Every structure is written in C-alpha cells, then in structure tokens.
Coordinates of C-alpha atoms in Angstrom, one line a residue:
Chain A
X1 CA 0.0 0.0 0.0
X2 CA 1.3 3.6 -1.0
X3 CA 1.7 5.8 2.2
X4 CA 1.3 9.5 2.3
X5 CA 2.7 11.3 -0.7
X6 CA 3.8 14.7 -1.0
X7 CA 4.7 16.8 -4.2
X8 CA 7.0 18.3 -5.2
X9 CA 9.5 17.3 -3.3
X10 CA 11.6 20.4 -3.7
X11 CA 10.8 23.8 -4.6
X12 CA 12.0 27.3 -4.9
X13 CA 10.0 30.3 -5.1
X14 CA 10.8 34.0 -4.0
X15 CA 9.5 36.6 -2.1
X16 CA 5.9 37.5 -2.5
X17 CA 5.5 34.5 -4.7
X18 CA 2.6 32.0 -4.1
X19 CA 3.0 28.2 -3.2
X20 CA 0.6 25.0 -3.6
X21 CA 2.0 22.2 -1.9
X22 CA 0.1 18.9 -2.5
X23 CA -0.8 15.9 -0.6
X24 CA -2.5 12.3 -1.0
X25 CA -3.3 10.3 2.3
X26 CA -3.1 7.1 2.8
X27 CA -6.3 4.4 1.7
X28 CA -8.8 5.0 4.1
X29 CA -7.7 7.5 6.1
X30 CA -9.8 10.6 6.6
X31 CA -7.3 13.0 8.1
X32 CA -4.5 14.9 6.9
X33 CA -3.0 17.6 8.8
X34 CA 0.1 20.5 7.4
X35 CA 3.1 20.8 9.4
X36 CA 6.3 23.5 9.5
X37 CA 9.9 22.5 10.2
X38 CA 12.5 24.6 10.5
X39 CA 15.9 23.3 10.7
X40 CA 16.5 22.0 14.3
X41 CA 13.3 22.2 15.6
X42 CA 10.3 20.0 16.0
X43 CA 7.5 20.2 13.1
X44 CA 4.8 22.9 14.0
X45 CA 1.3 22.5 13.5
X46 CA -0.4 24.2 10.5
X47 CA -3.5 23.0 9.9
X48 CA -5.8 19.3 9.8
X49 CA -8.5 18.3 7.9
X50 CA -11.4 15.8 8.8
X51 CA -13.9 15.3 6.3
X52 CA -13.0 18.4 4.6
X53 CA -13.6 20.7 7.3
X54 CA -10.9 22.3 8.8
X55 CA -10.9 20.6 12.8
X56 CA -7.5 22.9 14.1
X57 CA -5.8 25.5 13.1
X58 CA -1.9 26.7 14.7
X59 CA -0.7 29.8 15.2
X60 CA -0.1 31.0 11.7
X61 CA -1.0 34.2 9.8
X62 CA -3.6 33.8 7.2
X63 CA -1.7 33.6 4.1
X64 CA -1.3 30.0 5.2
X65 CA -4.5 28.3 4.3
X66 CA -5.7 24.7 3.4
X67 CA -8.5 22.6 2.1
X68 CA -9.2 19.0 1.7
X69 CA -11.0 17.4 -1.0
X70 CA -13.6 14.7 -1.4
X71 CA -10.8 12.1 -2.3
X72 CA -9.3 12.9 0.8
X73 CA -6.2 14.5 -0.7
X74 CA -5.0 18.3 0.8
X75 CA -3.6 21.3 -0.4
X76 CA -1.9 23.7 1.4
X77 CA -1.1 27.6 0.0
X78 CA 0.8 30.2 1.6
X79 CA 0.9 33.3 0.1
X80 CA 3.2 36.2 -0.1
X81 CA 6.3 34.5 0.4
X82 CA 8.6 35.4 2.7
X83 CA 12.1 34.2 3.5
X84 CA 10.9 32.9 7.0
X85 CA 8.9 30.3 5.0
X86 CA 11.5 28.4 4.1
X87 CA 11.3 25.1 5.9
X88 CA 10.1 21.4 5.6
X89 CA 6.1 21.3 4.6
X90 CA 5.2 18.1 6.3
X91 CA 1.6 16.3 5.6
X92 CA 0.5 13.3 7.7
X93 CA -2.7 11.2 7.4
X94 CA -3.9 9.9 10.5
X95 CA -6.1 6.3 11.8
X96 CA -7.1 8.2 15.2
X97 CA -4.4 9.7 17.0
X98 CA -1.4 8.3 15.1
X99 CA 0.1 10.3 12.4
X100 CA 1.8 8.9 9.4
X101 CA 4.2 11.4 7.5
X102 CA 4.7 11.8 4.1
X103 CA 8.8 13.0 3.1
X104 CA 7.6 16.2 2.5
X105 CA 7.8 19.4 0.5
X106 CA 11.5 21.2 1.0
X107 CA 10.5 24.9 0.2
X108 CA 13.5 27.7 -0.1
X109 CA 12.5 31.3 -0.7
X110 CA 14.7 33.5 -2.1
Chain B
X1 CA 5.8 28.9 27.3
X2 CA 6.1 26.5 25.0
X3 CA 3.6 23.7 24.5
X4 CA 6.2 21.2 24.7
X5 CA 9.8 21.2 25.8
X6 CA 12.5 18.5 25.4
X7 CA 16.0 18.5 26.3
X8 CA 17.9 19.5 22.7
X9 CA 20.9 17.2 23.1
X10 CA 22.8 15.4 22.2
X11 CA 23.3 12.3 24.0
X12 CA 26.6 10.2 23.0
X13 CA 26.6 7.1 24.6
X14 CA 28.5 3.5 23.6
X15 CA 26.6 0.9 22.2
X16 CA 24.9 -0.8 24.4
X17 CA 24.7 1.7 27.2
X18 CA 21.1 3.1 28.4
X19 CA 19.5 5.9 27.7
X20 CA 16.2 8.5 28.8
X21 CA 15.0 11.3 27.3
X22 CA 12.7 13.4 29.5
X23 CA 10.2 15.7 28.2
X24 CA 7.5 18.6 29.4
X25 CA 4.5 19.8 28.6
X26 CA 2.1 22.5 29.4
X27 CA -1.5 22.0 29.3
X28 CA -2.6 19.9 32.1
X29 CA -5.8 18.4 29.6
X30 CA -3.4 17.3 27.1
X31 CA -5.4 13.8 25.9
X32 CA -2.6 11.5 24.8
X33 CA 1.1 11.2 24.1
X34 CA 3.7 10.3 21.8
X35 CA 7.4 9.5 21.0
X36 CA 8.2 10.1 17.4
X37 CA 11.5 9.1 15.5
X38 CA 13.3 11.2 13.6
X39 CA 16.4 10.1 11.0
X40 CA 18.4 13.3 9.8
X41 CA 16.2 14.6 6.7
X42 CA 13.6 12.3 6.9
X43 CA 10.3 12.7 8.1
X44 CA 9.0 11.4 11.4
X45 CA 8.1 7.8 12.2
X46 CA 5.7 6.8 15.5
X47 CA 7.8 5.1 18.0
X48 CA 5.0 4.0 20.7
X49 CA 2.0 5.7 22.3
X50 CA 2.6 7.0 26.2
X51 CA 0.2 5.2 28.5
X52 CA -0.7 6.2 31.9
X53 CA 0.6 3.2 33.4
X54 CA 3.8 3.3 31.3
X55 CA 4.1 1.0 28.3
X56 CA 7.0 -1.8 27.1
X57 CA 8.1 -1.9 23.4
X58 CA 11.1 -4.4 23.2
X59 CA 14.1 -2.1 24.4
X60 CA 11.8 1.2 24.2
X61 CA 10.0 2.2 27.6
X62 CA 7.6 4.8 27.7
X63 CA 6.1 6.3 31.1
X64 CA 4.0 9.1 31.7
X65 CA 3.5 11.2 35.0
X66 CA 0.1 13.5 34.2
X67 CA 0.6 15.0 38.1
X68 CA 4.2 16.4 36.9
X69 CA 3.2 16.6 32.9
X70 CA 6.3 15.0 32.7
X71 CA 7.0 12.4 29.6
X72 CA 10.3 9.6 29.1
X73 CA 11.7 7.3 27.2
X74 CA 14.1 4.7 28.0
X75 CA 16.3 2.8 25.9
X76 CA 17.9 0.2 26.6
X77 CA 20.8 -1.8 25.2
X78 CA 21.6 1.2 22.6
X79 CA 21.9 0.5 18.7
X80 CA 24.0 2.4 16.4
X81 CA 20.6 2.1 14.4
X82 CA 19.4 3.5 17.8
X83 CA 21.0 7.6 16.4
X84 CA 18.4 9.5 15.5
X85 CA 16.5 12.4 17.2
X86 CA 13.1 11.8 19.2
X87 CA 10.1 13.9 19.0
X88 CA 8.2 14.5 22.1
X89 CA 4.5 14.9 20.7
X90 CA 1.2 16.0 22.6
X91 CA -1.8 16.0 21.4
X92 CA -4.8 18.4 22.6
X93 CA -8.0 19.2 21.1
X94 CA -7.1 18.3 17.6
X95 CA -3.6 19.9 18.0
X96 CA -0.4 17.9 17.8
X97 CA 1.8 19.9 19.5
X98 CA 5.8 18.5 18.8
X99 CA 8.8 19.3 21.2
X100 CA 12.1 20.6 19.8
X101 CA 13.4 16.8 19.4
X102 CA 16.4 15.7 21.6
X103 CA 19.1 13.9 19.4
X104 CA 21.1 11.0 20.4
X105 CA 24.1 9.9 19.0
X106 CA 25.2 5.8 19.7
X107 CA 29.2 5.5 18.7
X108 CA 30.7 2.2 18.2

C-alpha cells in the first residue's frame, strides 16, 4: 500500500511569490493535517483536515490556508512568500491519533 | 511557554549503554502522548504511544506522569541504528503539539 505522498518534493519560489503544496493520504484514512519545520526544531502544527472541514488551526498568519478534497487528498497555500517560510512542509494522514508522515515538500524562498 | 519542551541534546553514549530522554508539557488536559522518531532529513516515524501506566516496546520504555506533565523514554541496550533524534508529541484538542526533538548519537 502507497503511504502519504507529497509533491514536489523540492521547490524554490521567491518573495511574495505563491506556493501550492500537495498531498494524497493514505487508503482509508480521513485526516490529513500540514506541518512546518525549520531546521533544528520539531515540526509545527499548520492546519488538519477531517472530512474536509478544517478541525484545528496553529498559530499561523492567514496567508497559510488549506482545504481538503472529497478524495481525501490536501492542499496547502501560503501566500506572499517570505524568507521565514523556508522550511520542511510536512503532511500526515492519520487512523485516530497516530500520524503517518509523508517526506515532505523542501521549500526555499529566495 | 512552549507547549512542549525537550531536552535538545545530544546524548553520546556506547553501544549498548542506556538511555532516557525526559520531556515537558504544558496543558494539564493534554489527551494523549507520543514518542516520534526522527532520522536526519527524513520525516517522522511513530515510536510508541505513552500510556498512563507506562508501556514496554522491546528495548523502548515509555512512562508518563500527568501529576508532573512529565513524559520519558528509556532505551535500553543502545543500537548504532538507535542515532536519531526523538520527537516529544502531545496531542490536545485536535492539535499535535511536537517538542524541539532531543538527538542521540550511539558510537561504536
């Protein structure tokens, strides 16, 4: 079975660009929540997604947003780029409380 | 304060030497608990669930103190494969909240 993909798997954008970052859960599972991690320190909690309604929301400014779609998959946008965004965009699908993590989205800005 | 708080590291220890990470956290009606694996640019892997009355995984003990909001890990007999850093993870009205990570380093 395919586990939680993420795409791309690399990008580079600059400031004040616009970024969709993709994600596909795994088979059967409802969930999918957006994480941020910055070198060194744990991921941070964006967003998560249950039945395409948004269930929690960290402390981010609103040029991150999210939405899940009927298949289950997610996107996640953040807008106006700035060089503070540069980090690890990590998507997990969960089966109750356990998350499973897709290898992310590396995103520089320049 | 921050949600969650872990000692940063690192631990160097021999091989089979034994080792506990201790971990924090805040909000006093956190619902459950985690340890998460990390390997150096990849992404996180569930280690075991925290239970109340501590929980056994082969070499990997977890215990939890909810009085103290107090978290650990114990590992014992330490693998080279054992080098990674471990995630601290809370979860609280559909909030995962990760700690910093603490990374530990097993030398030959």
């Amino acid at each position: 079975d395919a586990g939680v993909t993420q795409s791309p798997t690399h990008l580079i954008k600059t400031r004040g660009q616009h970024v969709t970052l993709r994600c596909s859960p795994i088979s059967g599972h409802k969930s999918v929540s957006w994480y941020q991690q910055v070198l060194g320190q744990g991921p941070q909690f964006i967003f998560q997604y249950y039945e395409k309604e948004e269930r929690g929301r960290g402390n981010f400014p609103d040029r991150f947003s999210a939405r899940q779609f009927p298949n289950y998959s997610s996107e996640l946008n953040v807008n106006a780029l700035l060089l503070g965004d540069s980090a690890l965009y990590l998507c997990a699908s969960s089966l109750g409380e356990k998350l499973f993590f897709g290898s992310g989205t590396q995103l520089s800005v320049l | 304060r921050k949600e969650v708080e872990q000692d940063p590291g690192p631990f160097n220890v021999p091989e089979g030497a034994t080792v506990a990470f201790n971990c924090t956290y805040s909000n006093s009606a956190s619902q459950s608990f985690f340890w998460y694996r990390q390997d150096c640019r990849k992404e996180p892997k569930l280690l075991m669930s925290v239970y109340s009355s501590g929980n056994e995984d082969g070499r990997f003990t977890a215990q939890l103190n909810r009085a103290s909001q107090y978290i650990s890990l114990l590992i014992r007999d330490s693998k080279l494969s054992d080098s990674a850093t471990y995630l601290c993870v809370v979860y609280n009205f559909n909030k995962f909240y990760f700690g910093s990570g603490t990374k530990l380093n097993v030398k030959p």
